[in-house]
Coordinates of C-alpha atoms and ligand atoms in Angstrom, one line a residue:
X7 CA -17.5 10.5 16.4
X8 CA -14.9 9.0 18.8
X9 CA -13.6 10.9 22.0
X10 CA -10.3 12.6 21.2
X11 CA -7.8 11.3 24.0
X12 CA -5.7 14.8 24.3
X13 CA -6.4 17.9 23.2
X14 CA -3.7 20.6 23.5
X15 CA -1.2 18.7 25.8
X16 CA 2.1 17.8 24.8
X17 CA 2.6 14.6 24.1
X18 CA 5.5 15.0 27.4
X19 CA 2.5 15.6 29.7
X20 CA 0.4 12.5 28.6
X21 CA 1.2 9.0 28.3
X22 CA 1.2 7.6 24.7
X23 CA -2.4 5.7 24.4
X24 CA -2.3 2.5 22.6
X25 CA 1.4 3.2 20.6
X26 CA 2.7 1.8 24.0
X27 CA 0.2 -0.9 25.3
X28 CA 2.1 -4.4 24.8
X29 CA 0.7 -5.1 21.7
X30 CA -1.2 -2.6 19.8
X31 CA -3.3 -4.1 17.0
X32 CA -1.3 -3.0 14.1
X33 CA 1.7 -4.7 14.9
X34 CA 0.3 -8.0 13.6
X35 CA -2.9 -6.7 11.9
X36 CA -3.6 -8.3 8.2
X37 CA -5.0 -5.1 6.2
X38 CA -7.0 -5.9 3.2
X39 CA -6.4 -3.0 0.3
X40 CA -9.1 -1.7 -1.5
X41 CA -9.0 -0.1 -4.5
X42 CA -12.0 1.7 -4.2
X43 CA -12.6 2.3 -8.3
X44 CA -12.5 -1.6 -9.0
X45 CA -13.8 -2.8 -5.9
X46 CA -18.0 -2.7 -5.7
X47 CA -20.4 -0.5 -7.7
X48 CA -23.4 0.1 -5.7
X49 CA -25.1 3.0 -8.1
X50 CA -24.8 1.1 -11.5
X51 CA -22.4 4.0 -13.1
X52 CA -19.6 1.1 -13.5
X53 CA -17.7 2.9 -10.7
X54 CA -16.5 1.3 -7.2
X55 CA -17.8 3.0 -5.1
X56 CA -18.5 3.8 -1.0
X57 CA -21.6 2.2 -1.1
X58 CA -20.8 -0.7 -3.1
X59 CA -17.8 -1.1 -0.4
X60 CA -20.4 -0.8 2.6
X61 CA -22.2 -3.8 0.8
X62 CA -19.3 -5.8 0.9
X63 CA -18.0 -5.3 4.4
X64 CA -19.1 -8.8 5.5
X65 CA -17.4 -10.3 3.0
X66 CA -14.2 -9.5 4.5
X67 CA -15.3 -10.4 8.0
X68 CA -15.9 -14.0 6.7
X69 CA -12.6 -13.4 5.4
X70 CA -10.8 -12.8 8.3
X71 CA -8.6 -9.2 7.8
X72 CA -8.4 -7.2 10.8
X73 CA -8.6 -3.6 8.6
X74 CA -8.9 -1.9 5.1
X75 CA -7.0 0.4 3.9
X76 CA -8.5 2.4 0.8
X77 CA -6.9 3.7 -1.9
X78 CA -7.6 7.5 -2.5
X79 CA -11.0 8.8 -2.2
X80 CA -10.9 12.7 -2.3
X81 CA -12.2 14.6 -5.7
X82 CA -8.9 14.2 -8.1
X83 CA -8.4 15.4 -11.7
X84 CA -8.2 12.0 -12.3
X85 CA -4.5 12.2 -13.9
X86 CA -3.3 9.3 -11.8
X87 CA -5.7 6.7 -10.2
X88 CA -7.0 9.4 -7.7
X89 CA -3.3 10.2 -6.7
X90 CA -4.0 14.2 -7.9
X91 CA -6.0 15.3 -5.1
X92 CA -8.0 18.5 -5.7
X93 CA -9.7 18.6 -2.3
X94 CA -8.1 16.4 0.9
X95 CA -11.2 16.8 2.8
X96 CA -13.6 15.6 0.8
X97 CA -15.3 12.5 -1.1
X98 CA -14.9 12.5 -4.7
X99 CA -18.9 12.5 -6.1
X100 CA -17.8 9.3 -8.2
X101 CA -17.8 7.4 -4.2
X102 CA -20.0 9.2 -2.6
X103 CA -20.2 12.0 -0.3
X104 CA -18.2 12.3 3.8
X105 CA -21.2 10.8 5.1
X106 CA -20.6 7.9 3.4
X107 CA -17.6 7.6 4.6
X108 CA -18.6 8.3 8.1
X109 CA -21.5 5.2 7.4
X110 CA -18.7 3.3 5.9
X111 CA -16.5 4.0 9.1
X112 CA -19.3 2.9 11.5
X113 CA -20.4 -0.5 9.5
X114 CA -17.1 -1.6 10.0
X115 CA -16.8 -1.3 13.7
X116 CA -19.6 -2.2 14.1
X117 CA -17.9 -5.7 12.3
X118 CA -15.0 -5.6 13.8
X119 CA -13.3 -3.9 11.4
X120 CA -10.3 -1.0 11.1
X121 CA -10.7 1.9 7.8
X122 CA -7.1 3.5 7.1
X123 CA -7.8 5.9 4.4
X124 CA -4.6 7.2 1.4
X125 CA -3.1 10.5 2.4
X126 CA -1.0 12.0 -0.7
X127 CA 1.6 14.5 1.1
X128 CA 4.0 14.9 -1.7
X129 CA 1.9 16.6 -4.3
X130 CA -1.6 17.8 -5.1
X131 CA -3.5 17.7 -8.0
X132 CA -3.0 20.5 -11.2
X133 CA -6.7 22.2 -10.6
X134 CA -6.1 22.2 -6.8
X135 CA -7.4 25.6 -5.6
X136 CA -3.6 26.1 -4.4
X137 CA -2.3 25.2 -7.6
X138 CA -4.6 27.7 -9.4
X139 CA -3.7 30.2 -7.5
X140 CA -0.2 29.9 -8.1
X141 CA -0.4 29.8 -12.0
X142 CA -2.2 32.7 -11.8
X143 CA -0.3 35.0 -9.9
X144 CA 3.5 34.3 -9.0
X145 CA 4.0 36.1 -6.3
X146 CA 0.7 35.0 -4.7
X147 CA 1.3 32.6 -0.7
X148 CA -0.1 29.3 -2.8
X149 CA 2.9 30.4 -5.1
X150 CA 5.4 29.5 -2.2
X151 CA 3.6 26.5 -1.9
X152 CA 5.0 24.9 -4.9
X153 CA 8.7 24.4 -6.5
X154 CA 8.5 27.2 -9.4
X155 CA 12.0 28.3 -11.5
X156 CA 12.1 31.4 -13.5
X157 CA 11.5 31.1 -16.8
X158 CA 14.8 29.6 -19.0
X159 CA 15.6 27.5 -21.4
X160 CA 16.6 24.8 -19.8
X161 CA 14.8 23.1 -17.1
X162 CA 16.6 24.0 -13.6
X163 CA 18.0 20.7 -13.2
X164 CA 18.6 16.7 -14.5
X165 CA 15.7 15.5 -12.7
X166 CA 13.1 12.9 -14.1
X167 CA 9.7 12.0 -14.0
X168 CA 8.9 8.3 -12.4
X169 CA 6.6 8.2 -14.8
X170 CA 8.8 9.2 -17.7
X171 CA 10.2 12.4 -19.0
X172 CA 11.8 15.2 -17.4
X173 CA 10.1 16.3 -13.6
X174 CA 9.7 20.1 -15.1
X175 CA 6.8 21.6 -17.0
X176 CA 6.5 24.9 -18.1
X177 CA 3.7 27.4 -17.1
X178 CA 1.9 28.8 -19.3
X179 CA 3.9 32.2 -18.0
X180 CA 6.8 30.2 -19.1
X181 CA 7.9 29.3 -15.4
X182 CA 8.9 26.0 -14.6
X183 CA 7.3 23.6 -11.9
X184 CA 8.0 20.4 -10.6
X185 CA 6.7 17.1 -10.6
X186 CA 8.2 14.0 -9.8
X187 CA 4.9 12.1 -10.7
X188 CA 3.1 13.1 -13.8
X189 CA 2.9 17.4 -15.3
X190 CA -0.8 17.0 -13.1
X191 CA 0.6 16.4 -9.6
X192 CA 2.9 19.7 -9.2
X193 CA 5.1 18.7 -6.3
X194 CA 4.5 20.7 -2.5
X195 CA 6.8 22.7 -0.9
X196 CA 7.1 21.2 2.3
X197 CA 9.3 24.1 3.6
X198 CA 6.5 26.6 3.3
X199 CA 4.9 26.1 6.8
X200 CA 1.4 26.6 5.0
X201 CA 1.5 23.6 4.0
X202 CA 1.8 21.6 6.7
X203 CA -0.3 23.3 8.8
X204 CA -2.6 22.4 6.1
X205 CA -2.0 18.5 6.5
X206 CA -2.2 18.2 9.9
X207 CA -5.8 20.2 9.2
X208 CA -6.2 17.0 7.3
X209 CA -5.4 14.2 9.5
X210 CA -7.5 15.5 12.1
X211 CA -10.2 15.6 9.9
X212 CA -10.7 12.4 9.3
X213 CA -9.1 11.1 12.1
X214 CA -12.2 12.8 14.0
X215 CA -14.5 10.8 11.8
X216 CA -13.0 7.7 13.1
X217 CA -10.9 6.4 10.9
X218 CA -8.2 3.7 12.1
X219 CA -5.2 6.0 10.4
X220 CA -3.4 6.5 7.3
X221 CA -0.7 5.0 4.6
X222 CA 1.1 7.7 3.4
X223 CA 1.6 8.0 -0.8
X224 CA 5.1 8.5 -1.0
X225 CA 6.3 9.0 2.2
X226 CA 10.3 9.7 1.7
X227 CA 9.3 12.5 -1.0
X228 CA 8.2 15.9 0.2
X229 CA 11.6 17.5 0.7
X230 CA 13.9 17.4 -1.9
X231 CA 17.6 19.1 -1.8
X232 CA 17.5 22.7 -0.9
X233 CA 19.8 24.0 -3.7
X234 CA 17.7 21.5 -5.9
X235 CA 21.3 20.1 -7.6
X236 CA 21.7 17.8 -10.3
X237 CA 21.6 13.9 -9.0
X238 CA 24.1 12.1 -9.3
X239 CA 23.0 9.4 -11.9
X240 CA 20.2 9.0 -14.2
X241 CA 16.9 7.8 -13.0
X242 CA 16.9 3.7 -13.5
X243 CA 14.5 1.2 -12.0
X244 CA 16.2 -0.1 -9.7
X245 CA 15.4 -3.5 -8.4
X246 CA 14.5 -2.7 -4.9
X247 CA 13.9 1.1 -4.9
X248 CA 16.0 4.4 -5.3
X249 CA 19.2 5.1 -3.8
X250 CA 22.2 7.4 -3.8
X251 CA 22.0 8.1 -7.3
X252 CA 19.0 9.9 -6.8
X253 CA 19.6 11.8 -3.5
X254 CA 19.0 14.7 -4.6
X255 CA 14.8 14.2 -5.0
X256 CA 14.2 11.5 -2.2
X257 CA 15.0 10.6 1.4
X258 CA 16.0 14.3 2.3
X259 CA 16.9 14.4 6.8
X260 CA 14.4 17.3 6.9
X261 CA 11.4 14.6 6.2
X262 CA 11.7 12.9 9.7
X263 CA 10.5 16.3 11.5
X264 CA 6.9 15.4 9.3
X265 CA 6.5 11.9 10.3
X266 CA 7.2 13.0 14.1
X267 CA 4.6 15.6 14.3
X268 CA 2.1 13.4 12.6
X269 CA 3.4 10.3 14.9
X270 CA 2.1 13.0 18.1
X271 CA -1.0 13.1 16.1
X272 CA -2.2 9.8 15.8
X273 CA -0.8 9.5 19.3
X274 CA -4.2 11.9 20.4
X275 CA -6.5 9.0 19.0
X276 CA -6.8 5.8 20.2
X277 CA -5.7 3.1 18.6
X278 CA -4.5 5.1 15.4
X279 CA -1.7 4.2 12.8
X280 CA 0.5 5.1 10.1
X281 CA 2.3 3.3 7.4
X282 CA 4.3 4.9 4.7
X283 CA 5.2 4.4 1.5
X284 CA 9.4 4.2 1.5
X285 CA 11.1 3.1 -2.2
X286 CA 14.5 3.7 -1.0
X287 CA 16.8 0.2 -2.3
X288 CA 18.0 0.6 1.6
X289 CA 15.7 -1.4 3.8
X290 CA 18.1 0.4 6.8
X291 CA 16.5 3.6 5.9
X292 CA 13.0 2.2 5.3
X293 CA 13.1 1.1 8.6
X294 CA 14.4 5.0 9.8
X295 CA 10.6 5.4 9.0
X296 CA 9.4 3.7 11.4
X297 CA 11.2 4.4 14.7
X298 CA 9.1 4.7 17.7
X299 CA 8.2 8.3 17.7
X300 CA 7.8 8.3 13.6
X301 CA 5.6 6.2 11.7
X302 CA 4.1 3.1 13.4
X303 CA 5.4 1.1 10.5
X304 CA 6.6 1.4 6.1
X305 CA 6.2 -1.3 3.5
X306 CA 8.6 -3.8 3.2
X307 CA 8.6 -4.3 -1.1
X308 CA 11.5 -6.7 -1.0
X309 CA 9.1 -9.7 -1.4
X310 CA 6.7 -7.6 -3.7
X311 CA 10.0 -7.0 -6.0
X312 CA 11.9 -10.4 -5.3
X313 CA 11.6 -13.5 -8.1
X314 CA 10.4 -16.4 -7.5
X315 CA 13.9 -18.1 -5.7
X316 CA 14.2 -19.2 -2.0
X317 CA 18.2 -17.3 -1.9
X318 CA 15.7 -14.2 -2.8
X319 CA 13.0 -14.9 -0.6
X320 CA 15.3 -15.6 2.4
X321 CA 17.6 -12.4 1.5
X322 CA 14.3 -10.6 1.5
X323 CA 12.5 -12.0 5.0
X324 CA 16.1 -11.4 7.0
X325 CA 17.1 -8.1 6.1
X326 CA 13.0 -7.2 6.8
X327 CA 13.4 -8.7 10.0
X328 CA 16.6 -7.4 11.0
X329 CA 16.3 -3.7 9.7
X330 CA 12.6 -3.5 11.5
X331 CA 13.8 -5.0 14.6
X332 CA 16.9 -2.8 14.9
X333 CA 13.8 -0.2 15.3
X334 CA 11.5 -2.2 17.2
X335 CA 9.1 -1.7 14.3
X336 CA 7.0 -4.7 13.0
X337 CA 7.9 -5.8 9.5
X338 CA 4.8 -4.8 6.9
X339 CA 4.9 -7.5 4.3
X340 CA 3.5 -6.7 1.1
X341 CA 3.3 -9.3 -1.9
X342 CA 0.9 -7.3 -4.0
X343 CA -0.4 -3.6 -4.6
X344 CA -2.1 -1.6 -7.0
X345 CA 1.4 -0.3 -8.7
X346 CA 2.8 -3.9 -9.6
X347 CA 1.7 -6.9 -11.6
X348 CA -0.2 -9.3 -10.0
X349 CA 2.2 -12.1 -8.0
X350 CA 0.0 -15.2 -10.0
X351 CA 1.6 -13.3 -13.3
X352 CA 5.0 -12.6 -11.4
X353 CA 5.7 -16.1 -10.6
X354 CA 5.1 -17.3 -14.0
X355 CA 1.7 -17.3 -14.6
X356 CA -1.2 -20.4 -14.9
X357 CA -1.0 -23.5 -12.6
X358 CA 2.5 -22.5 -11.5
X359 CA 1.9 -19.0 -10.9
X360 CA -1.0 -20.0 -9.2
X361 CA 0.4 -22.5 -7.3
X362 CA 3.4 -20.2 -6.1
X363 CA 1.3 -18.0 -5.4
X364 CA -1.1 -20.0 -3.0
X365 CA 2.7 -20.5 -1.5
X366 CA 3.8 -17.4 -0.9
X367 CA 0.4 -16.5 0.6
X368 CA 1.9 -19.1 3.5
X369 CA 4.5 -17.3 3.9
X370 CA 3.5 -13.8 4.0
X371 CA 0.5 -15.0 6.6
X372 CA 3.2 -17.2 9.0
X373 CA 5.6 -13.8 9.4
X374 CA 5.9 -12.1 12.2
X375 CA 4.6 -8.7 11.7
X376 CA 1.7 -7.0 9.5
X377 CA 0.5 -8.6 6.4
X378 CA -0.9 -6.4 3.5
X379 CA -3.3 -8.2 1.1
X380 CA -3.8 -6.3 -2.3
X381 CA -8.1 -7.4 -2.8
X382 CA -8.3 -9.9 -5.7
X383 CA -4.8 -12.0 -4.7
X384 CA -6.9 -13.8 -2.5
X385 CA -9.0 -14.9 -5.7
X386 CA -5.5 -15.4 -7.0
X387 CA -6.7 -12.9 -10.1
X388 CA -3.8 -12.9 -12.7
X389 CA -2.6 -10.1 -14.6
X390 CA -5.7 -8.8 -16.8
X391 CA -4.8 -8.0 -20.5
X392 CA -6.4 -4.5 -20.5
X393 CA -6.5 -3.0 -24.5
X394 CA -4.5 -0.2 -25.3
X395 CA -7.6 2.0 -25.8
X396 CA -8.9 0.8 -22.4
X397 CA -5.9 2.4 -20.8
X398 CA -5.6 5.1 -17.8
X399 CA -2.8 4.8 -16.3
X400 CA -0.1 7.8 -16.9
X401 CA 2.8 5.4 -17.0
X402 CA 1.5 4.1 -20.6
X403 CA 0.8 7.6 -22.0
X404 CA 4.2 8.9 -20.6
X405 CA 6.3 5.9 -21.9
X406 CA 4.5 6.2 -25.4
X407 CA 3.0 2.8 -24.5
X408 CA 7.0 1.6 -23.5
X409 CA 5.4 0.4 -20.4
X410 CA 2.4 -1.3 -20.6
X411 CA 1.4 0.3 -17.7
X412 CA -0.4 -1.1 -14.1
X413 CA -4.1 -1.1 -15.4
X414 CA -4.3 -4.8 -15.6
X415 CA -4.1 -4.9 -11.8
X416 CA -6.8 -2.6 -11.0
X417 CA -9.5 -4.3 -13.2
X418 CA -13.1 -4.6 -11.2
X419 CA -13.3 -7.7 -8.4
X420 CA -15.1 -10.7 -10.2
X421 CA -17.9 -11.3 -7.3
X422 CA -20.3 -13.5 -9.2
X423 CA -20.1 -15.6 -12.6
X424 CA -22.1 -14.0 -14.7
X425 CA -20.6 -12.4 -17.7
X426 CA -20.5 -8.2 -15.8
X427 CA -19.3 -10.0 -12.4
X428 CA -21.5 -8.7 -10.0
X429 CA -19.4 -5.9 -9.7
X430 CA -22.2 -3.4 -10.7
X431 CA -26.0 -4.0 -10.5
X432 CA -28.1 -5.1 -13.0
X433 CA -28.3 -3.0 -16.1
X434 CA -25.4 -0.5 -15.3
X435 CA -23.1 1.1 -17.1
X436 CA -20.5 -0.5 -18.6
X437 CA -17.6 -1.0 -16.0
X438 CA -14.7 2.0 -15.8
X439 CA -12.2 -0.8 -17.0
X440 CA -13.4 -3.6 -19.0
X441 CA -13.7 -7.2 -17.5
X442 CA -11.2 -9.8 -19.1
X443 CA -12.6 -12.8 -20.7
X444 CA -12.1 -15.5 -17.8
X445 CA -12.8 -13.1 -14.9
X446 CA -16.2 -15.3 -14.0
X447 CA -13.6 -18.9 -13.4
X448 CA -12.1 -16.8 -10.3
X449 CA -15.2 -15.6 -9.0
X450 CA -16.0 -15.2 -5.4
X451 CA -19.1 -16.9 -5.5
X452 CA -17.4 -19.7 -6.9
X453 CA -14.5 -20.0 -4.7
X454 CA -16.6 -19.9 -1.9
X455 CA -18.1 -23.2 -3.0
X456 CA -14.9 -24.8 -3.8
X457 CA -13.0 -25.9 -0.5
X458 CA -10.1 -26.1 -2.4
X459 CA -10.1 -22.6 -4.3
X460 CA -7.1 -20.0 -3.3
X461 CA -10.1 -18.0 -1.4
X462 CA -10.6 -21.1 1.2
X463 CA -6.4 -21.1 1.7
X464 CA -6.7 -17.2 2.4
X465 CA -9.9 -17.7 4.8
X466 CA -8.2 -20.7 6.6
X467 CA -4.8 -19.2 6.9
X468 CA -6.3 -15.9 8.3
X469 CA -7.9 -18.7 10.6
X470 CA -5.4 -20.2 12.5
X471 CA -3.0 -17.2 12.7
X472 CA -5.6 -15.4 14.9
X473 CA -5.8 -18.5 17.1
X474 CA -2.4 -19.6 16.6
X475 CA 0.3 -17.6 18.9
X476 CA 3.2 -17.9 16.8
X477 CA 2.1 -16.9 13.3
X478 CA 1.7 -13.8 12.7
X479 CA 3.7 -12.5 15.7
X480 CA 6.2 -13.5 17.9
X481 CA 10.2 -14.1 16.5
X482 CA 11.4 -15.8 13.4
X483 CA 14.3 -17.2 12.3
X484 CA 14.8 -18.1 8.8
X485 CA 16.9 -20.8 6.8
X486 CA 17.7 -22.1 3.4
X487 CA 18.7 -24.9 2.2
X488 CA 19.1 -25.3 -1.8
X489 CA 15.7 -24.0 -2.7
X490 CA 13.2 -24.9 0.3
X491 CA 13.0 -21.9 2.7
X492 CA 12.1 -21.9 6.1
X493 CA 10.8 -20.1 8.7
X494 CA 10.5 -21.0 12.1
X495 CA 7.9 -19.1 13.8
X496 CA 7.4 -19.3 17.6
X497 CA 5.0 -17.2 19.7
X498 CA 4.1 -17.9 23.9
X499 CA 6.1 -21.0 23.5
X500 CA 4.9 -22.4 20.3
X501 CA 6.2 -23.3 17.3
X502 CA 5.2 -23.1 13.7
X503 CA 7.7 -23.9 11.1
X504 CA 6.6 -22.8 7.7
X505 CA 8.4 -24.6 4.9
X506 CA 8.6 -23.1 1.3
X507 CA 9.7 -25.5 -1.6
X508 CA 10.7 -22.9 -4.7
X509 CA 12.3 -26.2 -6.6
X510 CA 11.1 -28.3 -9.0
X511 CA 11.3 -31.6 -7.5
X512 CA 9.0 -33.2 -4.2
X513 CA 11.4 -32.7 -1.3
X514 CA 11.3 -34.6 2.1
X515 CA 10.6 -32.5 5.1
X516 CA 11.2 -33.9 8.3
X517 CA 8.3 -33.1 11.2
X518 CA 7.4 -33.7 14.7
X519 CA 4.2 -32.2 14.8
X520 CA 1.2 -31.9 12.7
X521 CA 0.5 -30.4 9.3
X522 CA -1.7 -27.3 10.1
X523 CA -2.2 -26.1 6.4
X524 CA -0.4 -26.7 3.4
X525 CA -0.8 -24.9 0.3
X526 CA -0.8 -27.7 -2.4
X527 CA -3.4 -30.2 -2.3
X528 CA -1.6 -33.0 -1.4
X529 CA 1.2 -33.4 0.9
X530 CA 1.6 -37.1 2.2
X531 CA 3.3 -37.5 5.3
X532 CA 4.4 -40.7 6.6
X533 CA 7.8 -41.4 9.1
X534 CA 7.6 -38.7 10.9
X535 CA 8.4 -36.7 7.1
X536 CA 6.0 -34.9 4.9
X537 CA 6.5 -34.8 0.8
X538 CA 6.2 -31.2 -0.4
X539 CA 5.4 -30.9 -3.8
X540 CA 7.8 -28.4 -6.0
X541 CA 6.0 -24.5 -5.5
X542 CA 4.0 -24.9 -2.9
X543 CA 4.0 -24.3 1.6
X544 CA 3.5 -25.9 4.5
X545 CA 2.7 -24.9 8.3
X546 CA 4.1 -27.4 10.3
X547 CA 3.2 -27.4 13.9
X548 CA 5.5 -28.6 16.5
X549 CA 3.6 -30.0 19.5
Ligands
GLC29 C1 2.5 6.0 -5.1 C2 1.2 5.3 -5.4 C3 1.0 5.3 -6.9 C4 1.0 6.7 -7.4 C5 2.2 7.5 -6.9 C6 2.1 9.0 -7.1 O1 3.6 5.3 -5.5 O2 1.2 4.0 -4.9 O3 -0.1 4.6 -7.3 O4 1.0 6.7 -8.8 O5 2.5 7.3 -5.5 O6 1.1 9.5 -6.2
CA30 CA1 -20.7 3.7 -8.6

C-alpha cells in the first residue's frame, strides 16, 4: 500500500502533490480501456476476468499505453454491463476477489503501468443493501437516499429513461422512484449527506490500494432540479450530448461542490486522477468539469460522435482545444468506448472503415492532450453482429429491439486464431458473448506478425509520441482546407504537422521535413511533396 501524502490537513496548509508539478502524467497520458467482461478469461468460465487481465499486462507494455482504466468491477445485478453496483468496495466473484485487484495493481507498477478503476456516483444497483432498505420501509435513512414520490397516478414528472421509457417505476408499495438509466439503477440522492460521505468512503478505499484514480460514470448527473420540474423538451439524441432541453435532470450548479471535494481527495495521493463522464452538447461546460480544483480532466466525445468529414473533424479538435484551454485542462480525446459502435463500422466499414480508421488513430495519437483507446480499435475490430438472443444490453430490451443495442462492441478480444480466440483457456465454457465468425483474421497473434497490421500503426505511433516532444503535448493549431485537415503540433521547439486526407482523391502535401509515420501503406514523396492517398494520415516532421 502506498504512503498517503496528507492526512487530515486542509488542502490550504499543504501544497498540492503532483496536480501542480509541470507536467503531471495524466495530462498527456494514453489510457488503454478495458472492458473487463470481454477482455481475458483466466478461469475458463467464458468470463474476463482479473486474472486473465494480470496475464495480459505485458501485452500492453509492448504496446505502449501509459495506464488502464477498467470498466466496472464491483458485484452488480448485472442489469447494465456492471453499471448497477450492489457493493462499491468489493470485486464481483465473476473477476475475482480485492486481492486481485491489489495483485493486479502491483503487476502493473511493477510494468510501468497506471490502474484507474469506474466509479458509478449517480445510481446504485436495485438489490443494493441501501436500496433494499428503502423499499422496505419508507421512512427508513436509505429511504432519503433515493428520489421516492408518493404514490399517484401519474408519474411526478415528464422525465425519460436514456435507455427508453419514462425515468419512474413504481414500488411495489405503489411509490414511485427514479431512474434515469434502466428501473435497476434507482437514481441517489446526492442531497442526503449519507451519501456522500459514503463515496468519499469509497475513493479512499481503493485509492489506498494504489490505484492511479478514477473515471467517473456519468459525472454531470447526481443532482437533478430541486423541485424536480418538467424539462423543457422531450428527451432526443442529440448529436453531441444533452442540453437545455433537458436541464431539469443534468448539469445541475450544486454538482461542482462533488467534483471539488473529491479533486482535495485525489490531491492526498500522489500522482492520482480523475476524469468524468460529461454528455452535455456544450463542450464550454464539459470543460467547467475540469477546472483546476475539479476534475483533472472529462471526455471530449465530439470526435467519438463526429462523421467521417474534415469541416467535422476540424469543428471538433478547435472547440476541444479552445474550451479545455480556457480551463487550463488537457483535452481527453476519445474515438471509441464501450457505449458506441466501433469507429472501423462508423466510418463505413471494410477497407475504408478500416483505412479511416488507421487515420484517425493519427490523429487522435498527434493531439495535444490525453488519448483514450477503447481495447480492440487497436486490432481495428469492427462492429460484431451479436444475435438477438445473444443480447445483454438494456438499451435492446427497453427499445423492444428499436435499438440494436451496444453488445457488438463489447464482444471478447480475439488474442489468438484459433476458432474460441484465446480468450478463455482450453476447454472452457462457452464465452459470455459469442465470437463473430471472422474474429481469428484480426487476431493479436496475427497482427503481431504482420508489420503492416493496424496493431504495428498503434505500437509505432505510441512510439514516437513518447520520444517525440510535440505529439502528444505541447500547442496545436488546426486548419482545413476542402477535405485534408491539419494539425500542426509543436512541443520544445519542434514541429509535427499531422495531415488528414477525408477526400476521395490523392492530394499533394507539401513538406520540408521527413515522413515519421503514415497511416496508408504507401505515400510517395518526391519535390519536396508527399501524395496522400484519399482516408488515410500522415506525421510529417519538420526538421
Ligand atoms: C455511462 C456508461 C454506460 C452506462 C451508463 C449508466 O454512460 O458509460 O455504459 O450504461 O453510464 O451507468
Ligand atoms: Ca473468468
Amino acid at each position: 500500500m502506498p504512503a498517503r501524502l496528507v492526512t487530515a490537513r486542509s488542502a490550504m496548509e499543504q501544497p498540492r502533490p503532483a496536480s501542480q508539478s509541470p507536467s503531471p502524467w495524466w495530462r498527456s497520458a494514453v489510457v488503454y480501456q478495458v472492458y473487463l467482461r470481454s477482455f481475458a478469461d483466466g478461469n475458463g468460465d467464458g468470463i474476463g476476468d482479473l486474472t486473465g487481465l494480470r496475464a495480459r499486462l505485458p501485452y500492453l507494455t509492448w504496446l505502449g499505453v501509459d495506464a488502464l482504466w477498467i470498466n466496472p468491477h464491483y458485484p452488480s445485478g448485472g442489469a447494465d454491463g456492471g453499471y448497477d453496483v450492489i457493493d462499491y468496495r468489493a470485486v464481483d466473484p465473476d473477476y475475482g476477489d480485492v486481492a486481485d485487484l491489489e495483485a493486479l495493481v502491483a503487476d502493473a507498477r511493477r510494468l510501468g503501468l497506471r490502474v484507474l478503476l469506474d466509479v458509478v456516483p449517480n445510481h446504485t444497483s436495485d438489490q443494493h443493501p441501501w436500496f433494499r432498505a428503502a423499499l422496505a420501509d419508507p421512512d427508513s435513512p436509505e429511504a432519503m437516499r433515493y428520489h421516492f414520490a408518493p404514490p399517484s397516478e401519474e408519474p411526478p414528472n415528464n422525465w425519460q429513461s436514456l435507455f427508453g421509457g419514462p425515468a419512474w417505476s413504481r414500488t411495489p408499495d405503489g411509490r414511485w422512484y427514479l431512474h434515469l438509466f434502466a428501473p435497476e439503477q434507482p437514481d441517489l440522492n446526492w442531497r442526503d449527506p449519507a451519501v456522500a460521505a459514503d463515496f468519499e468512503k469509497t475513493l479512499r478505499f481503493w485509492l489506498d490500494r494504489g490505484v492511479s484514480g478514477f473515471r467517473v460514470d456519468v459525472a454531470y448527473g447526481l443532482f437533478k432540479d430541486a423541485g424536480l420540474r418538467d424539462n423543457p423538451g422531450a428527451y432526443s439524441p442529440t448529436l453531441f450530448g444533452h442540453g437545455p432541453e433537458q436541464a431539469m435532470t443534468w448539469n445541475q450548479p450544486e454538482v461542482h461542490d462533488v467534483w471539488r471535494r473529491w479533486r482535495s481527495i485525489c490531491d492526498e495521493y500522489p500522482d492520482t486522477m480523475l476524469v468524468g463522464e460529461v454528455c452535455l452538447a456544450d463542450l464550454e461546460q464539459v470543460a467547467l468539469y475540469s477546472r483546476p480544483d475539479e476534475m483533472h480532466q472529462s471526455f471530449s466525445f465530439r470526435l467519438l460522435k463526429s462523421p467521417w468529414s474534415a469541416e467535422a473533424f476540424a469543428d471538433g479538435v478547435r472547440t476541444a482545444l479552445d474550451a479545455f484551454g480556457r480551463v487550463q485542462a488537457p483535452v481527453s480525446w476519445v474515438l471509441g468506448n464501450h457505449d458506441k459502435d466501433r469507429l472501423v463500422t462508423r466510418f463505413g466499414g471494410g477497407a475504408v472503415g478500416a483505412a479511416r480508421a488507421r487515420a484517425a488513430a493519427l490523429l487522435l495519437l498527434a493531439l495535444p492532450g490525453s488519448a483514450y483507446v477503447y481495447a480492440g480499435d487497436e486490432l481495428g475490430l469492427p462492429q460484431a453482429e451479436v444475435p438477438d438472443e445473444a443480447k445483454r444490453d438494456p438499451i435492446f430490451f427497453r427499445s423492444a429491439g428499436a435499438r440494436a443495442g451496444r453488445d457488438g462492441c463489447r464482444v471478447p478480444m480475439p488474442w489468438n486464431a484459433s476458432a474460441g480466440v484465446g480468450f478463455s483457456p482450453r476447454g472452457a465454457a462457452e464465452p459470455w458473448l459469442p465470437i463473430p465468425a471472422g474474429w481469428p483474421r484480426s487476431a493479436v497473434s496475427r497482427q503481431t506478425r504482420d508489420g503492416g497490421s493496424m496493431l504495428h500503426l498503434y505500437r509505432r505511433a505510441l512510439a514516437l509520441r513518447a520520444e517525440h516532444p510535440a505529439l502528444g503535448s505541447g500547442a496545436a493549431t488546426v486548419s482545413r482546407r476542402g477535405d485534408v485537415l491539419t494539425v500542426r503540433c509543436t512541443g520544445e521547439g519542434r514541429t509535427v504537422r499531422c495531415v488528414v486526407n477525408m477526400g476521395s482523391g490523392t492530394v499533394l502535401v507539401r513538406s520540408r521535413g521527413t515522413v515519421l509515420l503514415a497511416s496508408a501503406e504507401h505515400v510517395p514523396s518526391s519535390g519536396g511533396s508527399v501524395a496522400l492517398p484519399p482516408d488515410s494520415a500522415v506525421w510529417l516532421a519538420e526538421d
